[in-house]
Amino acid sequence: MTTTAVAPVSAEASAAPVKNYLKQTTTIRSWLLTLDHKRIGVMYLIISLLAFFIGGMLAEVIRTQLLTPSGLIFHGGGAAYRQYNQVFTLHGIIMVFMVLVPMTPAAIGNFTLPLLLGAKDVAFPRLNLFSFYLYVSGAVLAILSTVLGAVDTGWTFYAPYSIDSNSYVVLMVAGIFLLGFSSIFTGLNFIVTIHKLRPRGMTWFRMPLFLWATYATSIIQVAATPVIGVTLLLLIVERVMGIGIFNSALGGDPVLFQHFFWFYSHPAVYIMILPAMGIVSEIITTFSHKTIFGYRFIAMSSLAIALIGFVVWGHHLFVNGQSAELDAIFSFLTFLVAIPSAVKVFNWLATMYKGAIDLKTPMLYALSFIVLFTIGGFTGVVLGALSTDVVLHDTYFVVAHFHYVMFGGAIIAFLGGLHYWWPKMTGRMYSEPWGKFACGLLFIAFNLTFFPQLVVGAHGMPRRYATYLPEYQSYMVVSTIGAYLQLIAFLTMAGYLLHSLFRGAKAPENPWGGTTLEWTTSSPPPTENFLGTPEVDVPYDYSLVEYDPAIGSYIRKEPVPFAEQAH
Amino acid sequence: MSEAVSVFGQEEIARKHLAHHFDTPQQQFDSGKLGMWLFLATEFLLFSGLFCAYSVYRALNPEIFRYASQYLDAQSGLINTLVLLTSGFTMALAVRSAQTGRKAVLIVSLLLTMAGGFTFLAIHAYEYAEKYREGLLWGTLYNPKLQEAQPDQAAIAKPVKVNLNAGWKPLNLMAQSGYAVSHSNIAPAAIGPAGVAPAQRPQFGTSTAPMPQPANVQLFFGIYFLMTGLHSIHVIVGIILMTWLLIRTIKNDFGPAYYAPVDFVGLYWGVVDMVWMFLFPLLYLIR
């Protein structure tokens, strides 16, 4: 195992080969009770990928249903349509609470955060394991409620649906309550880690941008999630005890539920997208082999998005009887979010300008992200405008908008991050041609699926119905074909990633030429992350790495002594 | 350092508790403290949803809150406030004696704090039982037995001597001290904007007119039970944490070199106290 000059090792340590974190111990028990952030990250990854698979199959069911105007699977009225409601509700709940919220922060974040920071672990490893098990128990409760009587309220649990529904709302909501606390503890852990565990030399403005994004995300997780916690608690108490807070028959106010819900759930959108933006920042600078443009602007725009994200929730209630003054304020604040988002996009483009761009799979995902997120962002501005929102509210335009942001943004960037850090996580390389093929297919399939939905939405097709008017059918068929192609892309991905896991070439220390600290340790890293204390320098200095064809990896150059630089 | 403190072995104790990923005990303590403060911030935010619901419904239905809050027993509330404040003091004493390594004082002050918690819960349970007996509950369970207890509506306004065992009584401190009980008879907000009260507004304590029961009084009791219930759950958790501290104290785990858990539970107990400092006036005192 090679070591770099950056991580000096004593003679005894290099004599005995260090076991990596995957092989350190092999029993199942050592995995289930591990306190190692990398193993916890991998376990999060496995479970959230399973959830993603289930959520994705539900999406395929929805798309198949919508092939014909009267519905291909659920037709004939009442009970069948209720099943359709259950399917799209579960799709939403799984994708939002079990995939998007934990996937990037908890899975990728847990694995990479201490590595990028140069720390040995997160600040509270036991709390970290506890939040993983909160996540698992939340998922178990959700599965249980689905088996007993799947929820049909829509993922938003709006009162009075959630009060009147005769499905297992309480179990599902209790599950999401636990998922929420898992998210709070992860965020809390990350904030403390970033504040207190930075090694010598790692100042705030030397942190890799993914850490800035994670930091902003964690602030939202800690500050917004308790509110959904109490809201869900109120909903449980409402159903179990009939407390009447959201029940207008007992003097309560159902719209208050919507305010509470979106006070969390809008910032939650930024829990999903901010770490995704962090991943994209890392990928773009690495594969352009050029220093990031506007480091401080990207770092601060993450915080700006996090803070503005707290005061825009009212744009979900434009047509729900909110006063015109509030509508106008919320609309204005919503437009403000576009500014820091655009700052990021321009800085990424400027980073690529005159860079030595290497179109590897992660970079392709990053480029897809820029295109798709920009479409998602612009359609968001359209929806944030009052006059257009009144028309487009609850149409497929909204569905397409948030899929462009959540899927085209968060999931695509997650996949980029997965491919980017895959060699570090598993110690194996994946097939580059297949990776590029899957990414290209996914990009095309994604647009085939959701662009027609923007159009039918603008034509006025309402969301959440099991049937639709015949004139929309051609759009819906194209959309469904896109969804099937996506399935093929994902199955391809699963195929070559699994192949890589068992048969892939051994990954070198630094396959991409990254400059952040995780590339200075072995792939996969040892349990203690770094053999020795990592030396931290200004990030993204690509003059410090060069490709060594002999080992097929980038290596760290010895820094040029100051005396020579002067001449 | 005082003589009571044995410095011997403190270094080892500090090392024993140092997790592998921290460099120094100080870094570990600071991390724990920051984590605890963040957690307490989330606790406040958890309650903030309920405070928000309180504000919204109070703004929408001021008459419900004016009418219903008089049925809360301000005297019990005051006693509970004093009990919690005292337990806050004993908890602070516990933290201090952990820092200075006085084990006996630590044990006694932890026990006193737990006793405070239990007293608080007992008084609260009594209040809940009263409300249950009077049918002053939430939602559809709201079924006040006021009429049976007091056939004459006007009697509500009469000075009432406290008799805890005699069915429903509007108990408050004024009643306790023999003064006339004051009941606001400001008309519901539907009649006029709040603050523009009629010129013949009655003087404090002189009102004799009964207050008509507004609609949806159950909303107040729903919020009352939610807020105090969630708070009581936090008191119970605090008592459990103190039991854990007590066991560890007896095992000689704490001393000047390592007292982080006592410190953090102390912070938690402070938040439990503080939330009550808001609940008491909002629910019991403001009319």
Coordinates of N, CA and C in Angstrom, one line a residue, chain A residues 216 219-220 262-263 266-267 270 274 300-315 329-341:
Chain A
A216 N -24.2 24.3 5.7 CA -25.5 25.0 5.5 C -26.7 24.0 5.7
I219 N -27.4 23.2 9.3 CA -28.2 24.3 10.0 C -29.7 24.1 9.7
I220 N -30.0 23.9 8.5 CA -31.4 23.7 8.2 C -32.0 22.5 8.9
W262 N -45.1 23.4 5.7 CA -44.1 24.0 4.8 C -43.0 24.8 5.4
F263 N -43.2 25.1 6.7 CA -42.1 25.8 7.4 C -40.9 24.9 7.5
H266 N -40.4 23.3 3.1 CA -39.7 24.1 2.1 C -38.2 24.1 2.3
P267 N -37.8 24.5 3.6 CA -36.3 24.4 3.8 C -35.8 23.0 3.5
Y270 N -34.0 22.5 0.5 CA -32.6 22.9 0.5 C -31.7 21.9 1.2
L274 N -28.8 21.5 -1.4 CA -27.5 22.2 -1.0 C -26.3 21.2 -1.0
M300 N -20.5 31.2 0.6 CA -21.5 32.1 1.2 C -22.9 31.9 0.6
S301 N -22.9 31.6 -0.8 CA -24.2 31.4 -1.4 C -25.0 30.2 -0.8
S302 N -24.2 29.2 -0.3 CA -24.8 28.1 0.4 C -25.5 28.6 1.6
L303 N -24.8 29.4 2.4 CA -25.5 29.9 3.6 C -26.7 30.8 3.3
A304 N -26.5 31.6 2.2 CA -27.6 32.5 1.9 C -28.8 31.7 1.5
I305 N -28.6 30.6 0.7 CA -29.8 29.8 0.3 C -30.4 29.2 1.5
A306 N -29.6 28.7 2.5 CA -30.1 28.1 3.7 C -31.0 29.2 4.5
L307 N -30.5 30.4 4.6 CA -31.2 31.4 5.4 C -32.5 31.9 4.7
I308 N -32.4 32.2 3.4 CA -33.6 32.7 2.7 C -34.6 31.5 2.6
G309 N -34.1 30.3 2.5 CA -35.0 29.2 2.4 C -36.0 29.1 3.6
F310 N -35.7 29.7 4.7 CA -36.6 29.7 5.9 C -37.8 30.6 5.7
V311 N -37.7 31.6 4.8 CA -38.8 32.6 4.8 C -39.5 32.6 3.5
V312 N -39.6 31.4 2.8 CA -40.3 31.4 1.6 C -41.5 30.4 1.6
W313 N -41.8 29.8 2.8 CA -42.7 28.7 2.8 C -44.1 29.1 2.3
G314 N -44.4 30.4 2.5 CA -45.8 30.8 2.1 C -46.1 30.7 0.6
H315 N -45.1 30.5 -0.2 CA -45.4 30.4 -1.7 C -46.1 29.1 -2.0
I329 N -45.1 39.4 -0.4 CA -43.9 39.3 0.3 C -43.2 37.9 0.0
F330 N -44.0 36.9 0.1 CA -43.4 35.5 -0.1 C -43.0 35.4 -1.5
S331 N -43.7 35.9 -2.4 CA -43.3 35.9 -3.8 C -41.9 36.5 -4.0
F332 N -41.8 37.7 -3.4 CA -40.5 38.5 -3.6 C -39.4 37.6 -3.0
L333 N -39.6 37.1 -1.8 CA -38.6 36.3 -1.1 C -38.2 35.1 -1.9
T334 N -39.2 34.5 -2.6 CA -38.9 33.3 -3.4 C -38.0 33.7 -4.6
F335 N -38.2 34.8 -5.2 CA -37.4 35.3 -6.3 C -35.9 35.4 -5.8
L336 N -35.8 35.9 -4.5 CA -34.4 36.1 -3.9 C -33.6 34.8 -4.0
V337 N -34.2 33.7 -3.8 CA -33.5 32.4 -3.8 C -32.7 32.2 -5.1
A338 N -33.3 32.8 -6.2 CA -32.7 32.6 -7.5 C -31.3 33.2 -7.5
I339 N -31.0 34.2 -6.7 CA -29.8 35.0 -6.8 C -28.6 34.1 -6.4
P340 N -28.6 33.6 -5.1 CA -27.4 32.7 -4.7 C -27.3 31.5 -5.6
S341 N -28.5 31.0 -6.1 CA -28.4 29.8 -6.9 C -27.7 30.1 -8.2

